[in-house]
Amino acid sequence: MSNDTTANVIIVISAPSGTGKTTLINALLERSEKLKFSVSYTTRPPREGELNGKDYFFVSEKTFKEMIEQNEFVEWVENFGWFYGTARRYIEEVLKDGFDLLIDVETWGAKKIKEAYPEAGLVFILPPSWDELKTRVLRRGVRDEEEINRRFAKAKEEIKEILWYDYIIINDKFTEAFEQLWAVYQAEKLKLFRMTQKIEKIMESFQGGY
């Protein structure tokens, strides 16, 4: 494998709750064996069925804060008393192993990742309308009015950040949205700076002319 990690793709996906982001991500991971999902660190306890190293890296708050002090996170955030973060070391290891990386993160974290890895492709997934988003959230079984209002308020704030994303996908029909997401991934792989080695080999074959 090449040591040039910029040849590998980083796809960062953000979306309000209820847009179908997780379903799209799972479908993308299923189609591509070269694409790995970024596993975040967290201080919250594992939920039933969650595995350490697969769903999250579960660590103590003390360990997490030590990692912050040592600048080990590309981005981190505290939500409802629990810490979540994406480790720089994890990203580098995945890329050096020759894999592409998909990161599911909120808008603030996406901006931090873009600052650290300017070559990353940022994708924001939108619902087709505000009414449809509300319908999807309610369809999930969320009934607590306070929780519903919190999700909607957060969605409005997240949507304000879309202008600095590279790609916008409207998830109206899943099949269309998925193919658009796949097309984004393929387009990122074909960017000139990622094709340099292949181009050089082709150009070498032209040496000597005819």
CSV table of C-alpha atoms in Angstrom, one decimal:
chain,number,residue,atom,x,y,z
A,1,MET,CA,0.0,0.0,0.0
A,2,SER,CA,1.1,3.6,-0.7
A,3,ASN,CA,2.2,5.7,2.3
A,4,ASP,CA,0.5,8.7,0.7
A,5,THR,CA,-2.6,8.7,2.8
A,6,THR,CA,-4.2,11.5,0.8
A,7,ALA,CA,-4.8,8.9,-1.9
A,8,ASN,CA,-7.4,7.4,0.4
A,9,VAL,CA,-10.8,9.1,0.8
A,10,ILE,CA,-12.4,10.6,3.9
A,11,ILE,CA,-16.1,11.0,3.7
A,12,VAL,CA,-17.8,13.0,6.5
A,13,ILE,CA,-21.5,12.8,6.8
A,14,SER,CA,-23.8,15.0,8.9
A,15,ALA,CA,-27.6,15.2,9.1
A,16,PRO,CA,-30.4,16.1,11.4
A,17,SER,CA,-32.0,13.2,13.3
A,18,GLY,CA,-34.7,11.6,11.2
A,19,THR,CA,-33.2,12.1,7.7
A,20,GLY,CA,-32.3,8.4,7.2
A,21,LYS,CA,-28.6,9.0,7.6
A,22,THR,CA,-27.8,5.8,9.3
A,23,THR,CA,-29.6,3.7,6.7
A,24,LEU,CA,-27.7,5.4,3.9
A,25,ILE,CA,-24.4,4.9,5.8
A,26,ASN,CA,-25.0,1.2,6.3
A,27,ALA,CA,-25.9,0.7,2.7
A,28,LEU,CA,-22.7,2.5,1.6
A,29,LEU,CA,-20.6,0.4,3.9
A,30,GLU,CA,-22.2,-2.8,2.6
A,31,ARG,CA,-21.5,-1.9,-1.0
A,32,SER,CA,-17.8,-1.1,-0.5
A,33,GLU,CA,-15.3,-3.4,1.2
A,34,LYS,CA,-12.7,-0.7,1.1
A,35,LEU,CA,-14.7,1.8,3.1
A,36,LYS,CA,-14.5,1.6,6.9
A,37,PHE,CA,-16.7,3.3,9.4
A,38,SER,CA,-14.9,5.5,12.0
A,39,VAL,CA,-15.3,4.3,15.5
A,40,SER,CA,-15.5,7.1,18.1
A,41,TYR,CA,-14.3,7.2,21.7
A,42,THR,CA,-17.0,7.8,24.3
A,43,THR,CA,-17.3,8.0,28.1
A,44,ARG,CA,-20.9,6.8,28.2
A,45,PRO,CA,-21.6,3.2,29.2
A,46,PRO,CA,-22.2,0.6,26.5
A,47,ARG,CA,-25.8,-0.1,25.6
A,48,GLU,CA,-27.1,-3.6,25.2
A,49,GLY,CA,-25.5,-5.3,22.3
A,50,GLU,CA,-22.8,-2.6,21.8
A,51,LEU,CA,-19.2,-3.9,21.5
A,52,ASN,CA,-16.0,-2.1,22.4
A,53,GLY,CA,-14.0,-1.4,19.3
A,54,LYS,CA,-16.9,-1.9,17.0
A,55,ASP,CA,-19.6,0.5,18.0
A,56,TYR,CA,-17.4,2.8,20.2
A,57,PHE,CA,-14.2,2.7,22.1
A,58,PHE,CA,-15.5,2.9,25.7
A,59,VAL,CA,-13.2,4.8,28.0
A,60,SER,CA,-13.3,6.5,31.4
A,61,GLU,CA,-13.8,10.2,31.7
A,62,LYS,CA,-10.3,10.4,33.1
A,63,THR,CA,-8.8,8.7,30.1
A,64,PHE,CA,-10.8,10.8,27.7
A,65,LYS,CA,-9.7,14.1,29.3
A,66,GLU,CA,-6.1,12.9,29.2
A,67,MET,CA,-6.5,12.3,25.5
A,68,ILE,CA,-7.9,15.8,25.1
A,69,GLU,CA,-4.8,17.2,27.0
A,70,GLN,CA,-2.5,15.2,24.7
A,71,ASN,CA,-4.3,16.6,21.6
A,72,GLU,CA,-5.3,13.1,20.5
A,73,PHE,CA,-8.7,14.1,19.1
A,74,VAL,CA,-9.4,15.7,15.8
A,75,GLU,CA,-12.8,16.7,17.3
A,76,TRP,CA,-14.6,16.0,20.5
A,77,VAL,CA,-17.9,17.2,22.1
A,78,GLU,CA,-19.8,16.7,25.3
A,79,ASN,CA,-23.4,15.7,25.0
A,80,PHE,CA,-25.7,15.3,28.1
A,81,GLY,CA,-22.7,14.7,30.3
A,82,TRP,CA,-21.0,12.2,28.1
A,83,PHE,CA,-17.9,12.8,26.0
A,84,TYR,CA,-17.5,11.7,22.3
A,85,GLY,CA,-14.5,12.2,20.1
A,86,THR,CA,-12.7,11.1,16.9
A,87,ALA,CA,-9.1,10.1,17.5
A,88,ARG,CA,-6.5,11.4,15.1
A,89,ARG,CA,-4.5,8.1,15.6
A,90,TYR,CA,-7.5,6.0,14.5
A,91,ILE,CA,-7.9,8.0,11.3
A,92,GLU,CA,-4.3,7.7,10.4
A,93,GLU,CA,-4.2,4.0,11.0
A,94,VAL,CA,-7.2,3.3,8.8
A,95,LEU,CA,-5.7,5.4,5.9
A,96,LYS,CA,-2.2,3.9,6.2
A,97,ASP,CA,-3.8,0.4,6.0
A,98,GLY,CA,-5.1,1.5,2.6
A,99,PHE,CA,-8.8,1.9,3.5
A,100,ASP,CA,-11.2,4.8,2.9
A,101,LEU,CA,-12.9,6.2,6.0
A,102,LEU,CA,-16.5,7.3,6.6
A,103,ILE,CA,-17.1,9.5,9.6
A,104,ASP,CA,-20.6,10.2,11.0
A,105,VAL,CA,-20.4,13.4,13.0
A,106,GLU,CA,-22.3,16.6,13.9
A,107,THR,CA,-21.6,19.8,12.0
A,108,TRP,CA,-19.2,21.3,14.6
A,109,GLY,CA,-17.1,18.1,14.4
A,110,ALA,CA,-17.2,18.0,10.6
A,111,LYS,CA,-15.7,21.5,10.5
A,112,LYS,CA,-12.9,20.4,12.8
A,113,ILE,CA,-12.2,17.4,10.6
A,114,LYS,CA,-12.1,19.6,7.5
A,115,GLU,CA,-9.6,21.9,9.1
A,116,ALA,CA,-7.4,18.9,10.0
A,117,TYR,CA,-7.9,17.1,6.7
A,118,PRO,CA,-8.8,19.6,3.9
A,119,GLU,CA,-9.0,16.8,1.4
A,120,ALA,CA,-12.0,15.3,3.2
A,121,GLY,CA,-15.4,15.4,1.4
A,122,LEU,CA,-18.2,16.7,3.5
A,123,VAL,CA,-21.8,15.5,2.8
A,124,PHE,CA,-24.9,17.0,4.4
A,125,ILE,CA,-28.2,15.0,4.1
A,126,LEU,CA,-31.4,17.0,4.1
A,127,PRO,CA,-35.0,15.8,4.4
A,128,PRO,CA,-37.3,16.8,1.5
A,129,SER,CA,-39.2,19.1,3.8
A,130,TRP,CA,-39.7,20.2,7.4
A,131,ASP,CA,-43.1,18.4,7.5
A,132,GLU,CA,-41.5,15.2,6.3
A,133,LEU,CA,-38.7,15.4,8.9
A,134,LYS,CA,-41.4,15.8,11.7
A,135,THR,CA,-43.3,12.8,10.2
A,136,ARG,CA,-40.1,10.6,10.3
A,137,VAL,CA,-39.2,11.6,13.8
A,138,LEU,CA,-42.7,10.8,15.1
A,139,ARG,CA,-42.7,7.5,13.1
A,140,ARG,CA,-39.6,6.5,15.1
A,141,GLY,CA,-41.9,6.4,18.2
A,142,VAL,CA,-40.6,9.6,19.8
A,143,ARG,CA,-43.5,10.9,21.8
A,144,ASP,CA,-42.0,13.0,24.5
A,145,GLU,CA,-42.8,16.6,23.6
A,146,GLU,CA,-39.6,18.0,25.2
A,147,GLU,CA,-37.5,15.5,23.2
A,148,ILE,CA,-39.3,16.3,20.0
A,149,ASN,CA,-38.8,20.0,20.4
A,150,ARG,CA,-35.1,19.5,21.3
A,151,ARG,CA,-34.6,17.5,18.1
A,152,PHE,CA,-36.3,20.0,15.9
A,153,ALA,CA,-34.4,23.0,17.5
A,154,LYS,CA,-31.2,21.1,16.9
A,155,ALA,CA,-32.1,20.3,13.3
A,156,LYS,CA,-32.7,24.0,12.6
A,157,GLU,CA,-29.3,24.9,13.9
A,158,GLU,CA,-27.6,22.1,12.0
A,159,ILE,CA,-29.2,23.0,8.7
A,160,LYS,CA,-27.8,26.6,9.0
A,161,GLU,CA,-24.3,25.0,8.6
A,162,ILE,CA,-24.9,23.4,5.2
A,163,LEU,CA,-23.2,26.2,3.2
A,164,TRP,CA,-19.7,25.1,3.9
A,165,TYR,CA,-20.4,21.4,3.0
A,166,ASP,CA,-19.1,20.0,-0.3
A,167,TYR,CA,-22.2,18.0,-1.2
A,168,ILE,CA,-25.9,18.2,-0.3
A,169,ILE,CA,-28.1,15.2,-0.7
A,170,ILE,CA,-31.9,15.4,-0.3
A,171,ASN,CA,-33.2,12.1,1.0
A,172,ASP,CA,-36.7,12.0,-0.5
A,173,LYS,CA,-36.4,8.6,-2.1
A,174,PHE,CA,-33.9,6.3,-0.5
A,175,THR,CA,-32.7,4.6,-3.8
A,176,GLU,CA,-31.9,8.0,-5.4
A,177,ALA,CA,-30.3,9.4,-2.3
A,178,PHE,CA,-28.1,6.3,-1.9
A,179,GLU,CA,-27.0,6.4,-5.6
A,180,GLN,CA,-26.1,10.0,-5.1
A,181,LEU,CA,-24.1,9.2,-2.0
A,182,TRP,CA,-22.3,6.4,-3.9
A,183,ALA,CA,-21.6,8.9,-6.7
A,184,VAL,CA,-20.0,11.3,-4.2
A,185,TYR,CA,-17.8,8.6,-2.9
A,186,GLN,CA,-16.7,7.6,-6.4
A,187,ALA,CA,-16.1,11.3,-7.4
A,188,GLU,CA,-13.9,11.8,-4.4
A,189,LYS,CA,-11.8,8.8,-5.4
A,190,LEU,CA,-11.2,10.2,-8.8
A,191,LYS,CA,-9.9,13.7,-7.8
A,192,LEU,CA,-6.7,14.6,-9.5
A,193,PHE,CA,-4.4,14.6,-6.4
A,194,ARG,CA,-5.6,11.0,-5.6
A,195,MET,CA,-4.9,9.8,-9.1
A,196,THR,CA,-1.2,11.1,-9.2
A,197,GLN,CA,0.5,7.7,-9.0
A,198,LYS,CA,-1.7,6.1,-11.6
A,199,ILE,CA,-1.3,9.1,-13.9
A,200,GLU,CA,2.5,8.9,-13.5
A,201,LYS,CA,2.6,5.2,-14.5
A,202,ILE,CA,0.5,5.9,-17.5
A,203,MET,CA,2.7,8.8,-18.5
A,204,GLU,CA,5.8,6.6,-18.1
A,205,SER,CA,4.3,4.2,-20.6
A,206,PHE,CA,4.2,7.0,-23.1
A,207,GLN,CA,8.0,7.7,-22.8
A,208,GLY,CA,9.8,7.1,-26.1
A,209,GLY,CA,6.8,8.1,-28.1
A,210,TYR,CA,6.2,6.1,-31.3
